[in-house]
Short mmCIF file of C-alpha atoms in Angstrom, two decimals:
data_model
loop_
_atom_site.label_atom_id
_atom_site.label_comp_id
_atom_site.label_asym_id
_atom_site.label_seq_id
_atom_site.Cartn_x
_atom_site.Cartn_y
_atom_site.Cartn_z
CA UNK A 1 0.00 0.00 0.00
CA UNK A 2 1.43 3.63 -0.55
CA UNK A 3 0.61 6.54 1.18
CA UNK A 4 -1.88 8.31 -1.32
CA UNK A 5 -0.89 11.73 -0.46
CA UNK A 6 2.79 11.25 -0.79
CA UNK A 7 2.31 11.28 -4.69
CA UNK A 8 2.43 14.01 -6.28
CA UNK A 9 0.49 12.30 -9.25
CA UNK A 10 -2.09 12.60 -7.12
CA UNK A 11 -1.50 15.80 -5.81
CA UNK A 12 -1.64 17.50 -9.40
CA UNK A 13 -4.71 15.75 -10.17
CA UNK A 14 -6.45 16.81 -7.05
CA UNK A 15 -5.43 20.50 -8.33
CA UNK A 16 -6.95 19.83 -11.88
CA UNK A 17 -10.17 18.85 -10.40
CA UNK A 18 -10.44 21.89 -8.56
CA UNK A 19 -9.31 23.59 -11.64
CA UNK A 20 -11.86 21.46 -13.79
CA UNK A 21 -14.68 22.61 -11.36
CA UNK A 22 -14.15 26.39 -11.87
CA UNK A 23 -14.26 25.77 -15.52
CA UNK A 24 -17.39 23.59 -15.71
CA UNK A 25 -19.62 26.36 -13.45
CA UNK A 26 -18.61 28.79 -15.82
CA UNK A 27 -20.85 26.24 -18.48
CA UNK A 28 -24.04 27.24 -20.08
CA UNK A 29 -26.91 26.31 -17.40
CA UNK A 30 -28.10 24.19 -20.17
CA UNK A 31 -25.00 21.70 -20.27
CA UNK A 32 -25.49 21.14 -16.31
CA UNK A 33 -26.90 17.54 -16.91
CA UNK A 34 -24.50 17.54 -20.19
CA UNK A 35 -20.93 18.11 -20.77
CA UNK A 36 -20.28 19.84 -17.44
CA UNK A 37 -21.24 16.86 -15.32
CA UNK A 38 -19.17 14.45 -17.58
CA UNK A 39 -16.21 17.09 -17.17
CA UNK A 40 -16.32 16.67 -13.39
CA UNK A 41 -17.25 13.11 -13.29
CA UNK A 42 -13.64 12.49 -15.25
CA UNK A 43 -11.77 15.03 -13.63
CA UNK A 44 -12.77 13.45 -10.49
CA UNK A 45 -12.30 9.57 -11.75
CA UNK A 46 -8.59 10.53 -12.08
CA UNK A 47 -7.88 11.15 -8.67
CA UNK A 48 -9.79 8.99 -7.60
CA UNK A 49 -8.74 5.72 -9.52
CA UNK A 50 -4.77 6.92 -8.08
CA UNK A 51 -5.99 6.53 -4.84
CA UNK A 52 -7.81 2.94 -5.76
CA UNK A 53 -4.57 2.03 -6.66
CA UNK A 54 -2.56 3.08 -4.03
CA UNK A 55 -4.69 1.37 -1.62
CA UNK A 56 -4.20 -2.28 -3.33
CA UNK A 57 -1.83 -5.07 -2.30
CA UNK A 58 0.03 -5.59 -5.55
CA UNK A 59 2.30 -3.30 -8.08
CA UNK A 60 0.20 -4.89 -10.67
CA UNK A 61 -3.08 -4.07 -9.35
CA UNK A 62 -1.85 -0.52 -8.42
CA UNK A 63 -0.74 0.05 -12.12
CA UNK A 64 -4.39 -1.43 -13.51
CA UNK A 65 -5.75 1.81 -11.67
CA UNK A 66 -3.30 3.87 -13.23
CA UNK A 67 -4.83 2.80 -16.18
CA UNK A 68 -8.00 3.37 -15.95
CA UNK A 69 -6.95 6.89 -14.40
CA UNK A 70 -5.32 7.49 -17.52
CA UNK A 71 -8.37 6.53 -19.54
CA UNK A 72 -10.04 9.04 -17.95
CA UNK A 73 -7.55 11.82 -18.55
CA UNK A 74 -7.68 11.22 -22.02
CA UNK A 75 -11.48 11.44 -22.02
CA UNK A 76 -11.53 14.76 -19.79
CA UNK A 77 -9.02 16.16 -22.50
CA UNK A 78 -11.29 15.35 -25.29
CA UNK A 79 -14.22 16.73 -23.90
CA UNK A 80 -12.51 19.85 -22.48
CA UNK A 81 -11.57 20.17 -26.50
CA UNK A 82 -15.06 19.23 -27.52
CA UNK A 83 -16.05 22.50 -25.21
CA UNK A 84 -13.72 25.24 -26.24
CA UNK A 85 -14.22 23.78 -30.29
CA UNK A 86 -18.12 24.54 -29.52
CA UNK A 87 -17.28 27.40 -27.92
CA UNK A 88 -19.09 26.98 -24.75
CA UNK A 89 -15.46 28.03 -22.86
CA UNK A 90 -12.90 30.17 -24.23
CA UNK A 91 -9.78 28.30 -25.30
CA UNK A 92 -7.50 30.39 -23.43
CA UNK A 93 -9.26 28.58 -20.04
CA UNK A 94 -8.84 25.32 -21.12
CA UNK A 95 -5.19 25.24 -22.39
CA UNK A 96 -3.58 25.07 -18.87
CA UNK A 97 -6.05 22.43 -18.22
CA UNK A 98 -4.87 20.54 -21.42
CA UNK A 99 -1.26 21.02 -20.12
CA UNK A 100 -1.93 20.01 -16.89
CA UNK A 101 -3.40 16.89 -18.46
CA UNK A 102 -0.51 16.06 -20.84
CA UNK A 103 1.73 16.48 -17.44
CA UNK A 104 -0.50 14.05 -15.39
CA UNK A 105 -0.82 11.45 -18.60
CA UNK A 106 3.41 11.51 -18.65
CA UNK A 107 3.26 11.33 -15.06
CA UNK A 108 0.99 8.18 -14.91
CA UNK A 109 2.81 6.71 -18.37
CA UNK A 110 6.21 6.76 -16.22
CA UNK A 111 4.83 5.69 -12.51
CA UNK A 112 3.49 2.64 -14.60
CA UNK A 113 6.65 2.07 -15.88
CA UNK A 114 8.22 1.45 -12.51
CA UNK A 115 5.75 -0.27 -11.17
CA UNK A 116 6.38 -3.24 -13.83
#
């Protein structure tokens, strides 16, 4: 078992959620039950999925819920993307969140590594 909040994978995914959250109330009313709860719900399954992992018994298992963590990222990129190309958020707000993203995905892609 590791000690969840002695990783700073995540640590910067706990930030993007936050970060994720200020974007997605600044989302038309009408995309409440939409795209700005899927937003959260992935932004949140990232963290989340770290600490599933971290809580396991195995390397192997632990690097499972990287995965799906990662999974997730990708999705929350895609439809951060999908909301700045419809123009529902400027694309000035969601670039950091994009890089933060990219950061966390190279983050997870390398903690796998070593866990193998």
């Amino acid at each position: 078992m590791n000690k969840v909040e002695n990783l700073k994978i995540w640590e910067k995914s706990m930030d993007l959620v936050i970060q994720v959250y200020d974007l997605a109330s600044n989302l038309p009313v009408d995309e409440k039950y939409g795209l700005s709860s899927q937003i959260k719900r992935c932004a949140v399954s990232i963290p989340s999925n770290i600490a599933e992992g971290a809580g396991r018994n195995s390397n192997k298992e632990f690097a499972y819920f990287l995965n799906i963590s990662n999974g997730s990222s990708y999705e929350l990129q895609t439809q951060l993307l999908l909301a700045s190309n419809l123009n529902l958020v400027p694309s000035n707000k969601v670039k950091p969140l994009i890089d933060m993203i990219i950061e966390i995905q190279k983050m997870n892609y390398n903690f796998q590594k070593k866990l193998r």
